[in-house]
PDB file of C-alpha atoms and ligand atoms in Angstrom:
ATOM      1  CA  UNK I   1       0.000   0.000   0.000  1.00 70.00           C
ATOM      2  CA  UNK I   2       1.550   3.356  -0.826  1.00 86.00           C
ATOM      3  CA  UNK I   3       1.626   5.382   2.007  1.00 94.00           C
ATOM      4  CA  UNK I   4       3.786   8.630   1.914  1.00 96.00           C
ATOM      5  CA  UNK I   5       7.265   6.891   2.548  1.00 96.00           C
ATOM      6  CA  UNK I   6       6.474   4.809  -0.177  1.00 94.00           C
ATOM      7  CA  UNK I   7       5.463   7.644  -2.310  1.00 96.00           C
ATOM      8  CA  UNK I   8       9.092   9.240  -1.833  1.00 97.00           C
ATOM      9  CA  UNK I   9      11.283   6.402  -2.112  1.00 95.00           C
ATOM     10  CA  UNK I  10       9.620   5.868  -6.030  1.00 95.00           C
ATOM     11  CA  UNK I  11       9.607   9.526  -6.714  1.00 97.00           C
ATOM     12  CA  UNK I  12      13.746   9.488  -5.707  1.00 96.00           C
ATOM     13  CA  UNK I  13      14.037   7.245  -8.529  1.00 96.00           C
ATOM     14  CA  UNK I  14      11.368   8.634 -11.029  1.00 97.00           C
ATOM     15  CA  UNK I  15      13.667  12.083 -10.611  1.00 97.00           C
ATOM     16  CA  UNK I  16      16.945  10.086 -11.584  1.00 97.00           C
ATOM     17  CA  UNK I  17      14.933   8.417 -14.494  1.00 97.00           C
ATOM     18  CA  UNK I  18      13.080  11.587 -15.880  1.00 97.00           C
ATOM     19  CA  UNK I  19      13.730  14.644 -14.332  1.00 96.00           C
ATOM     20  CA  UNK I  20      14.710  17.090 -16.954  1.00 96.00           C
ATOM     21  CA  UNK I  21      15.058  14.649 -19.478  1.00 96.00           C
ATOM     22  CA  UNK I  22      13.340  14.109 -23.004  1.00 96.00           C
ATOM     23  CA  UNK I  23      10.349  11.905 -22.831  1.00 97.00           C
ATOM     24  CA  UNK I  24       8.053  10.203 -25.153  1.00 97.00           C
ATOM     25  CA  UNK I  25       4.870   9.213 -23.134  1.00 97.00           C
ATOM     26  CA  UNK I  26       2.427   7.055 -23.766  1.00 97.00           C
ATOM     27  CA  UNK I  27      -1.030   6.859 -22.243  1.00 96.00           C
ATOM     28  CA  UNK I  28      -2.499   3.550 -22.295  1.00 95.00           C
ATOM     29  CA  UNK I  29      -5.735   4.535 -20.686  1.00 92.00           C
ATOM     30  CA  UNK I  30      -9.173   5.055 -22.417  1.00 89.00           C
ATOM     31  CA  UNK I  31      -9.479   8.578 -21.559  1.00 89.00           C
ATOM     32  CA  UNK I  32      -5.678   9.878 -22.143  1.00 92.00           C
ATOM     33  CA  UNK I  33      -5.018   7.652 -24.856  1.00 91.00           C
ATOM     34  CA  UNK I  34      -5.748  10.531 -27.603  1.00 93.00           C
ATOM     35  CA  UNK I  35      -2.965  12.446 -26.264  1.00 91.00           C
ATOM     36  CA  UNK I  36      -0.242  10.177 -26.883  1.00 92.00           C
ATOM     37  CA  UNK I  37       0.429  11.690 -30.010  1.00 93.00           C
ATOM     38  CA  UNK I  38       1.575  15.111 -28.753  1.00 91.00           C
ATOM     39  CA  UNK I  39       3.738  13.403 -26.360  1.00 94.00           C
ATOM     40  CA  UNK I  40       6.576  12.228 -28.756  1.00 94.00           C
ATOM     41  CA  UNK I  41       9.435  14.840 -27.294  1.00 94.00           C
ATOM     42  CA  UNK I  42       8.295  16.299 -24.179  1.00 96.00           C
ATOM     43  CA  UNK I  43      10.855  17.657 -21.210  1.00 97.00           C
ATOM     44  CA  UNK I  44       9.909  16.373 -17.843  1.00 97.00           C
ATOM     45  CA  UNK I  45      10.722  20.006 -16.023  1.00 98.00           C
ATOM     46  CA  UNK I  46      10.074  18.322 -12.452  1.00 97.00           C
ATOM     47  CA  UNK I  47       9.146  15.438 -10.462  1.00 98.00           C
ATOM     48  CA  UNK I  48       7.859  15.748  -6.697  1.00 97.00           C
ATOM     49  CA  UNK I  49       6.081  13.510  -4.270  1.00 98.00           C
ATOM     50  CA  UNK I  50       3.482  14.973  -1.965  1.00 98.00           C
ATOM     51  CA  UNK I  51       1.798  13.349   0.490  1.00 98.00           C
ATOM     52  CA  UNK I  52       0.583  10.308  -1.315  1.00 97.00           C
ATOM     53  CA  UNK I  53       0.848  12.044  -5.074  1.00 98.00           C
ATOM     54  CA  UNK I  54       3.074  12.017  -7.861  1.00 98.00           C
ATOM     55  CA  UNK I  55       3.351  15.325  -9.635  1.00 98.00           C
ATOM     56  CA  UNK I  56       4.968  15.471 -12.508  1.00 98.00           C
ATOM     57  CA  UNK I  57       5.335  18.627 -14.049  1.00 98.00           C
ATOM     58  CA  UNK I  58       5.273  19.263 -17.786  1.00 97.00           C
ATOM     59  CA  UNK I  59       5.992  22.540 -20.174  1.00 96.00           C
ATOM     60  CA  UNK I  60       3.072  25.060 -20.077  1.00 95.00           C
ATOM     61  CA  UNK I  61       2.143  24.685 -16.953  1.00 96.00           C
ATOM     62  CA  UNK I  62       0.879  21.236 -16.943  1.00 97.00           C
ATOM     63  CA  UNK I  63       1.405  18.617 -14.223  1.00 98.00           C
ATOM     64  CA  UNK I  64       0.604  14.748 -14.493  1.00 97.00           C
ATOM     65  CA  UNK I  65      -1.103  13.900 -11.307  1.00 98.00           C
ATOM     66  CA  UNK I  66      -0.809  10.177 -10.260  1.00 97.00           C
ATOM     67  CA  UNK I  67      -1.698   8.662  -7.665  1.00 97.00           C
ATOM     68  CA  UNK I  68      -1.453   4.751  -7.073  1.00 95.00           C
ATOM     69  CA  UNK I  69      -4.137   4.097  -4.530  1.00 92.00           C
ATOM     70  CA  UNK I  70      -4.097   0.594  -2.945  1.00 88.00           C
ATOM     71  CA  UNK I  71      -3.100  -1.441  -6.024  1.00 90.00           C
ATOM     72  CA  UNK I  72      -1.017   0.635  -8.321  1.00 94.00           C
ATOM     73  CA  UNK I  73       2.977   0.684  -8.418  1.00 95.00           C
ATOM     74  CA  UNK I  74       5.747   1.993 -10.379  1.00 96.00           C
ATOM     75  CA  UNK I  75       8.234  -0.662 -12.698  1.00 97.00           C
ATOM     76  CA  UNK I  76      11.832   0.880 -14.227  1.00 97.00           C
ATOM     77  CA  UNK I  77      13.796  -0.739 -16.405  1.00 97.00           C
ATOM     78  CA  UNK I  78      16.731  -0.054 -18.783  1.00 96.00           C
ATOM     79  CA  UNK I  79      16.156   0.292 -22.351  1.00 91.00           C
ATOM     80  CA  UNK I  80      14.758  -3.259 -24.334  1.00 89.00           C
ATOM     81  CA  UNK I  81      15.204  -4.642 -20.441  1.00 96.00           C
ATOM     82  CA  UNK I  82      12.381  -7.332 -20.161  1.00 97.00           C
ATOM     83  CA  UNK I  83       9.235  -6.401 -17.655  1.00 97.00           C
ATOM     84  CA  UNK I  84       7.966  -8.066 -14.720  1.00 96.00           C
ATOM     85  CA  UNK I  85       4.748  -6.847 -15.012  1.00 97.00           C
ATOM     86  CA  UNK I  86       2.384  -7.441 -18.079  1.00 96.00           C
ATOM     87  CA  UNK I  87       1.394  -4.261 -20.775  1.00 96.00           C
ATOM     88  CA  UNK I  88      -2.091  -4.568 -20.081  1.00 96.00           C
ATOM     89  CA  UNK I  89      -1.595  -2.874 -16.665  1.00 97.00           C
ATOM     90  CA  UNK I  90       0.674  -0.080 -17.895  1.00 97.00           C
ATOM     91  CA  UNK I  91      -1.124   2.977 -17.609  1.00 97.00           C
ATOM     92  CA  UNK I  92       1.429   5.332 -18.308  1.00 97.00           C
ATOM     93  CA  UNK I  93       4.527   4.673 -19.837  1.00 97.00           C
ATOM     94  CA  UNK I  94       7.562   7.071 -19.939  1.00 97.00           C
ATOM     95  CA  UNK I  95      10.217   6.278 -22.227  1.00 97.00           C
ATOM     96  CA  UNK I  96      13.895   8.019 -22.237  1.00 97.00           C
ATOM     97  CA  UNK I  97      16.739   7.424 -24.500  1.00 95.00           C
ATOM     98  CA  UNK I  98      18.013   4.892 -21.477  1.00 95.00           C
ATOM     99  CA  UNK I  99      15.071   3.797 -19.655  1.00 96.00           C
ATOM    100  CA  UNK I 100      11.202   3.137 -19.497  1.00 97.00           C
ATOM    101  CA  UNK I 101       9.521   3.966 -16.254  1.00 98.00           C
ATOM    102  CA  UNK I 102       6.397   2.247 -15.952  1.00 98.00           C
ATOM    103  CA  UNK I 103       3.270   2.792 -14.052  1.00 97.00           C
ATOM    104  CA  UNK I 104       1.062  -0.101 -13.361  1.00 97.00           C
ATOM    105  CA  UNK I 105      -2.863  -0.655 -12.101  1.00 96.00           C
ATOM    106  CA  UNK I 106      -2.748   3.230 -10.796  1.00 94.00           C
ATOM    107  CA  UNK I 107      -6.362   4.441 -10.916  1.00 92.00           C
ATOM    108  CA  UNK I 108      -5.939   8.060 -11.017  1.00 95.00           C
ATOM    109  CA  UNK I 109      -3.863   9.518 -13.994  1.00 96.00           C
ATOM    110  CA  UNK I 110      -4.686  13.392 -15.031  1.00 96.00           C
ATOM    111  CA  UNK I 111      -3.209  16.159 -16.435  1.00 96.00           C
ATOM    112  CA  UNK I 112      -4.606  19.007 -15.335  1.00 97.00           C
ATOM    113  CA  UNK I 113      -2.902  23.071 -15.548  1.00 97.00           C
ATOM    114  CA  UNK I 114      -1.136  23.782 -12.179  1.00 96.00           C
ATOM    115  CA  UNK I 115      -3.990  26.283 -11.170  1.00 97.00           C
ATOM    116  CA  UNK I 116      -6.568  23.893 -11.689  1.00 97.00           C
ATOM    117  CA  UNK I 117      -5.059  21.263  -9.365  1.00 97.00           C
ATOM    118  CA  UNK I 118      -4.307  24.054  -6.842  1.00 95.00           C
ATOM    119  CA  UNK I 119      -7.967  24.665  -6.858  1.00 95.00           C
ATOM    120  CA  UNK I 120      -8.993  20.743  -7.165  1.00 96.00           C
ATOM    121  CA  UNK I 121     -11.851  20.043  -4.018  1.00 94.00           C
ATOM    122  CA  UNK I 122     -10.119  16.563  -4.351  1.00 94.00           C
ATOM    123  CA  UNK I 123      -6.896  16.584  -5.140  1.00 96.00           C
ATOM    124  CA  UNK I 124      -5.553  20.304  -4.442  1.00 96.00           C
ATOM    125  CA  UNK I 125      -5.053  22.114  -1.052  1.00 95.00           C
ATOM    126  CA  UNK I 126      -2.889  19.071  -0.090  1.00 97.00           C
ATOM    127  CA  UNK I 127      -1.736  19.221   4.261  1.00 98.00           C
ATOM    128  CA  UNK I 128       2.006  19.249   4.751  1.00 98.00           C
ATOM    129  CA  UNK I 129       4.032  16.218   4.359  1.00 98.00           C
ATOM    130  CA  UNK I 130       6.348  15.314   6.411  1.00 98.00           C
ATOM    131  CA  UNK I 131       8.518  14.185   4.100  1.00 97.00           C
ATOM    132  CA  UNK I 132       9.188  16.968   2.222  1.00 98.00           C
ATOM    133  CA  UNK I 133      11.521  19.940   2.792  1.00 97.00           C
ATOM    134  CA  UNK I 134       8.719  22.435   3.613  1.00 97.00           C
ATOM    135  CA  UNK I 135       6.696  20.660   5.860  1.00 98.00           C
ATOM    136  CA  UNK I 136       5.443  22.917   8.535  1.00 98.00           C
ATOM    137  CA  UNK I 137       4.480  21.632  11.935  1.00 98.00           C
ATOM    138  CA  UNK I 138       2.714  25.095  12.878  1.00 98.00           C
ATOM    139  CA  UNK I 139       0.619  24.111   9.770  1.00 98.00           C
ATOM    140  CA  UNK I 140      -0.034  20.920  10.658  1.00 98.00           C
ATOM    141  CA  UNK I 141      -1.530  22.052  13.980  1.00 98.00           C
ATOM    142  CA  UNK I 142      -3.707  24.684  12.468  1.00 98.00           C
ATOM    143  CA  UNK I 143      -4.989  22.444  10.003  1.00 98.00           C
ATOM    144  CA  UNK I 144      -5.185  19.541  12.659  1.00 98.00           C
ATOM    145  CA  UNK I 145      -7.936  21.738  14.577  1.00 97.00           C
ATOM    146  CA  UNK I 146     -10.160  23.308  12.238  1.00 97.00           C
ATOM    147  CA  UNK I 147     -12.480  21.220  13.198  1.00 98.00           C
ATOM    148  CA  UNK I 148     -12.004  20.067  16.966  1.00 98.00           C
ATOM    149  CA  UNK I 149     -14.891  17.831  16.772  1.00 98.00           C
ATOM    150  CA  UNK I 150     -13.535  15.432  14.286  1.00 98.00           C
ATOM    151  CA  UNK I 151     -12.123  11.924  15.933  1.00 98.00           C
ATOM    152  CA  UNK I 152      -8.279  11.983  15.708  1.00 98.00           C
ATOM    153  CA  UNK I 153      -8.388   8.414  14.024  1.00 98.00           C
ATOM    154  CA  UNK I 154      -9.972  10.169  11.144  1.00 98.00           C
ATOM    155  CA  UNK I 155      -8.656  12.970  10.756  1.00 98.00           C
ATOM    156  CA  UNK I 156      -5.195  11.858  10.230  1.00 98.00           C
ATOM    157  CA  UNK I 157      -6.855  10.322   6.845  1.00 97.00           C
ATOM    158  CA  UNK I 158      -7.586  13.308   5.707  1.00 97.00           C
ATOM    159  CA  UNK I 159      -5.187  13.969   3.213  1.00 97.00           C
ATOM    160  CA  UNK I 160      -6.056  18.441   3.171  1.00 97.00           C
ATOM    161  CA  UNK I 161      -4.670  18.516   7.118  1.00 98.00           C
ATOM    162  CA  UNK I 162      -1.502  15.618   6.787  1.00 98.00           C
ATOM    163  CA  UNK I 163      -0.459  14.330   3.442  1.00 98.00           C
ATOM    164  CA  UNK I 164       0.956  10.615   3.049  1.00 98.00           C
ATOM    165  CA  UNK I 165      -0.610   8.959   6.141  1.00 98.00           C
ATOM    166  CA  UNK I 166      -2.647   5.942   5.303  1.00 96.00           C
ATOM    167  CA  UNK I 167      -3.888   3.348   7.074  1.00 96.00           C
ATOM    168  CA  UNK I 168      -1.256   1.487   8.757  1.00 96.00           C
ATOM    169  CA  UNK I 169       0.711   4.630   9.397  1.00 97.00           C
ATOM    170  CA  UNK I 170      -2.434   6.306  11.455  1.00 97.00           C
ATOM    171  CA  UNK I 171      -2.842   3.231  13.779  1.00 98.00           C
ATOM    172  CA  UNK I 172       0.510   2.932  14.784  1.00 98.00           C
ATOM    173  CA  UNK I 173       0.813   6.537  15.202  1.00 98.00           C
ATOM    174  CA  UNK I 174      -1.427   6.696  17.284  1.00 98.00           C
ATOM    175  CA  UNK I 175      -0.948   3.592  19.629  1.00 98.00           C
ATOM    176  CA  UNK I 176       2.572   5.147  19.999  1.00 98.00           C
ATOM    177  CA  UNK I 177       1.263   8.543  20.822  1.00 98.00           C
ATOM    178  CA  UNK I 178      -0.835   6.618  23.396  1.00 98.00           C
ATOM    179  CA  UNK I 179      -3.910   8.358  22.009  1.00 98.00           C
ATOM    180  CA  UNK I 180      -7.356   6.193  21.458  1.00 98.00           C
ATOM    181  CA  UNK I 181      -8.262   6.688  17.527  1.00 98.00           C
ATOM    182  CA  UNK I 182     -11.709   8.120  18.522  1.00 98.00           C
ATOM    183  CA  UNK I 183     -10.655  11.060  20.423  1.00 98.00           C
ATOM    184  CA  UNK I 184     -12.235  14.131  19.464  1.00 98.00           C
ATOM    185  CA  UNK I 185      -9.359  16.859  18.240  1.00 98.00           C
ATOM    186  CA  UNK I 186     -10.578  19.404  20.625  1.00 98.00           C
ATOM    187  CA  UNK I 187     -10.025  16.660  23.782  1.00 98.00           C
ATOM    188  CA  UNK I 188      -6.321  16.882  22.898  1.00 98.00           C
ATOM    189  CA  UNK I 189      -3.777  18.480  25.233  1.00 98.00           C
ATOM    190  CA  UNK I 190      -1.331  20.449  24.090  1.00 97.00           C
ATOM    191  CA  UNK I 191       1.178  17.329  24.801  1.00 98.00           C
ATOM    192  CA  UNK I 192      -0.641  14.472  23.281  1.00 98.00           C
ATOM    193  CA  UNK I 193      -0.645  16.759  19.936  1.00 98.00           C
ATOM    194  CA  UNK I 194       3.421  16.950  20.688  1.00 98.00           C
ATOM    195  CA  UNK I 195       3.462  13.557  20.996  1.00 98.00           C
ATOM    196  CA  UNK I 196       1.105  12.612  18.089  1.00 98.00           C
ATOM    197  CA  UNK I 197       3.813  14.766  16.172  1.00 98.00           C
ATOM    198  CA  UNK I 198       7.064  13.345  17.167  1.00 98.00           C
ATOM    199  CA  UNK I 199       5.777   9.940  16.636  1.00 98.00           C
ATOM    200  CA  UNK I 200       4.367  10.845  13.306  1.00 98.00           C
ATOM    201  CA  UNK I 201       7.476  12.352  12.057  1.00 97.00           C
ATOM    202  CA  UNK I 202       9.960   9.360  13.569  1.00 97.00           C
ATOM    203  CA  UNK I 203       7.422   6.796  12.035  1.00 97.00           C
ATOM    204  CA  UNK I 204       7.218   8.588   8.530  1.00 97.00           C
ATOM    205  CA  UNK I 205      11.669   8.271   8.657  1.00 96.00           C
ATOM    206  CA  UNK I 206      11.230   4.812   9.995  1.00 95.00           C
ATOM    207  CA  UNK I 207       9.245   3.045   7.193  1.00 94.00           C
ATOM    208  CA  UNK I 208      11.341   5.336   4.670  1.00 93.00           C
ATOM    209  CA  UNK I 209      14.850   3.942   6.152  1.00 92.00           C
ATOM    210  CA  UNK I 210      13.264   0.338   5.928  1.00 91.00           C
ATOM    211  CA  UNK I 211      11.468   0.352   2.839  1.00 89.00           C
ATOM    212  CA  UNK I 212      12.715  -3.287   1.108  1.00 83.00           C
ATOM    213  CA  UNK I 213      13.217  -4.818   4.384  1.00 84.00           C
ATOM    214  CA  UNK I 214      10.978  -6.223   7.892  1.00 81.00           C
ATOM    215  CA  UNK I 215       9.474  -3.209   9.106  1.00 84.00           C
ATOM    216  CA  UNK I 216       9.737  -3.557  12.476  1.00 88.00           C
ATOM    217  CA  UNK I 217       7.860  -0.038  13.774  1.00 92.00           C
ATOM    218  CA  UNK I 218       4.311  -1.788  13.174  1.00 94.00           C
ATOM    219  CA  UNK I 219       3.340  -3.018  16.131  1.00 95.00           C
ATOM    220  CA  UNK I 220      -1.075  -3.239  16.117  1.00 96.00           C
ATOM    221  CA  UNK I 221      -1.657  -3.121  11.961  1.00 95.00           C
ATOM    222  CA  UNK I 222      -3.710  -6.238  11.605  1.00 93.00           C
ATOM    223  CA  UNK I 223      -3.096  -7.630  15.289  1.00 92.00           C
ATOM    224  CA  UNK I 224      -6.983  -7.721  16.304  1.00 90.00           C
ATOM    225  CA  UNK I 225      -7.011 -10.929  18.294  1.00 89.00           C
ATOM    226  CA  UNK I 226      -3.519 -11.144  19.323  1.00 96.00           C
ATOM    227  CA  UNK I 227      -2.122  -9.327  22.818  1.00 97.00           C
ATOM    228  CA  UNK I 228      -1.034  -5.931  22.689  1.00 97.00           C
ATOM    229  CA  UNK I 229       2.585  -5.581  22.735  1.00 96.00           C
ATOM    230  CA  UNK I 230       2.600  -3.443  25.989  1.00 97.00           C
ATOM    231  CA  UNK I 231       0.304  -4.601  28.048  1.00 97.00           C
ATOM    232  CA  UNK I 232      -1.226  -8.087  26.813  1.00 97.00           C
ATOM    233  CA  UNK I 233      -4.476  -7.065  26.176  1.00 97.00           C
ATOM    234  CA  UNK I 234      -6.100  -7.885  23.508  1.00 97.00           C
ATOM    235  CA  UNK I 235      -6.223  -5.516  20.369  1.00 97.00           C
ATOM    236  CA  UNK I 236      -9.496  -4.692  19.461  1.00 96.00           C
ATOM    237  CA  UNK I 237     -10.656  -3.423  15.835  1.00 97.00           C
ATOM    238  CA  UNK I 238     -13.321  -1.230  14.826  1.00 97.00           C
ATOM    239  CA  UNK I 239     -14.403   0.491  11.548  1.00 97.00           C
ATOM    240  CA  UNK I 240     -13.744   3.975  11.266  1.00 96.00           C
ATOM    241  CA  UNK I 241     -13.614   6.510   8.040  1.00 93.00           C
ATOM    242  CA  UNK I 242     -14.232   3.535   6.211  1.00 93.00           C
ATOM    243  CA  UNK I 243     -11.035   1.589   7.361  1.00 95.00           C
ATOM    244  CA  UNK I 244     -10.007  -1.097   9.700  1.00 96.00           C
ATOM    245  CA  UNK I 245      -8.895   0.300  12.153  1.00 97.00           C
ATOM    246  CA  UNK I 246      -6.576  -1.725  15.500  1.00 97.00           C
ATOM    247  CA  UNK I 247      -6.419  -0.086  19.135  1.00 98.00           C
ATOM    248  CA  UNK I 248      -5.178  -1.054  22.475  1.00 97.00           C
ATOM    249  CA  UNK I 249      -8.094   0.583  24.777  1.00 96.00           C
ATOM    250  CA  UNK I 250      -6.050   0.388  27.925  1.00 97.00           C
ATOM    251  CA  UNK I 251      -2.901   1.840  26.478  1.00 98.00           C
ATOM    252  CA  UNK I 252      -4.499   4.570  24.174  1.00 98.00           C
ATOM    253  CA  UNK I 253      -6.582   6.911  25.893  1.00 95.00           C
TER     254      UNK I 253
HETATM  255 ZN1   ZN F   1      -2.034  -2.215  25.523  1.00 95.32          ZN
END
C-alpha cells in the first residue's frame, strides 16, 4: 500500500529516471489515450512527491497527477530490459533514450494546468508532508484543529490537514502517541498533539529507512485478536472513516 514513505522512495528514482530529461509518453488509458500523439518529445521540467501524489510537471504549466491508490505501483527498467509486469496494466509509460519507467494498475492519472489542481476540491489544497523539505508543523496544527470535533483516528486520513498517512501509518501513530483513535481533536492536550507529532514524524523516517526490508515499527496493523505488545491485552478493531482500524483501549486513551 503506498503510504507517503512509499510515495518518496519511487519519486527518488522517477527524478533520476526523468527529471529534466526528453520523454516520449504514452497513455495507455481510455481517456488519455488521444494524447499520446503530442507526447513524442516532451521535457519532464520536475518530479515531486506529496503526500501520497506524484506530480509530474510538464511545459506550459501542466502537471501529471498520479496517484497509485491501494493497487497501483511503479516498474523501471533499462532500455529493451524485459518487464515483470504485463502491458495490459501499464497505464502510463515514460520512455527516455536509457530507460522506461512504468506505471502499473494506478487508478488516477490526469493532467490538469497547475492552477486547476491548486484549486482541485479533491486533489488540491494538499496538508504538509512530512517528508518533504517544507513541511510545517505550525501548519499541521492549524490544520489539525479546524475542526475540533472530528475523531483523531480520522482525521489523520484526511489527506487536506496531513499528506501521506494511510492506514497502517495512522494506527501505529497513534498507539505510539498513546492516544485512542476516537478522540475528538478538541479533547487533545497540548502534549498528546506533541506527541502525536514526534511519533508521526519518527514513524514517517522509519518506514522510509526500511522500505525493502521487515518493518519492524508496526506493532497493532492487523493484530486484532492477538495481545497488545505493551500490556497483553487484547487488540481490538473497529471500523472507522471507512477503514479497519486496530487499538489497544487500555494503552491509548
Ligand atoms: Zn495495551
Amino acid at each position: 500500500m503506498a503510504e507517503g514513505p512509499l510515495v518518496h522512495h519511487y519519486a527518488k528514482r522517477l527524478k533520476q529516471v526523468l527529471q529534466g530529461k526528453e520523454v516520449r509518453i504514452e497513455f495507455r488509458l481510455r481517456n488519455l489515450k488521444a494524447l499520446t500523439p503530442a507526447f513524442q518529445e516532451i521535457r519532464i521540467q520536475r518530479v515531486e512527491a506529496h503526500g501520497k501524489q506524484f506530480r509530474i510537471h510538464l511545459p506550459d504549466e501542466r502537471v501529471l497527477l498520479i496517484h497509485l491508490m491501494m493497487w497501483g505501483s511503479w516498474g523501471f527498467y533499462r532500455k529493451d530490459e524485459p518487464w515483470d509486469k504485463p502491458i495490459e496494466r501499464a497505464r502510463v509509460i515514460f520512455h527516455t533514450n536509457s530507460h522506461t519507467a512504468v506505471v502499473f494498475s494506478a487508478p488516477v492519472v490526469k493532467l490538469l494546468t497547475r492552477l486547476e489542481l491548486q484549486n482541485d476540491p479533491k486533489w488540491g489544497n494538499l496538508g504538509p508532508d512530512p517528508l518533504r523539505s517544507d513541511f510545517s508543523s505550525k501548519e499541521f496544527f492549524h490544520r489539525l484543529e479546524q475542526d475540533p470535533s472530528r475523531e483523531i483516528g480520522e482525521v489523520l486520513l484526511d489527506q487536506q490537514v496531513i499528506a501521506g498517512v494511510g492506514n497502517i501509518l495512522r494506527i501505529e501513530i497513534l498507539f505510539k502517541s498513546r492516544i485512542h483513535p476516537r478522540r475528538r481533536v478538541g479533547s487533545l492536550s497540548k502534549k498528546d498533539k506533541e506527541e502525536l507529532l514526534r511519533w508521526m514524524l519518527k514513524l514517517f523516517e522509519r518506514w522510509m529507512k526500511q522500505i525493502g526490508r521487515r518493518s519492524d515499527w508496526i506493532q497493532i496493523y492487523r493484530s486484532s485478536g492477538k495481545p497488545c505488545p505493551h500490556c497483553n491485552h487484547l487488540i481490538e478493531f473497529f471500523r472507522q472513516a471507512g477503514r479497519i482500524t486496530y487499538a489497544c483501549r487500555y494503552c491509548q486513551h
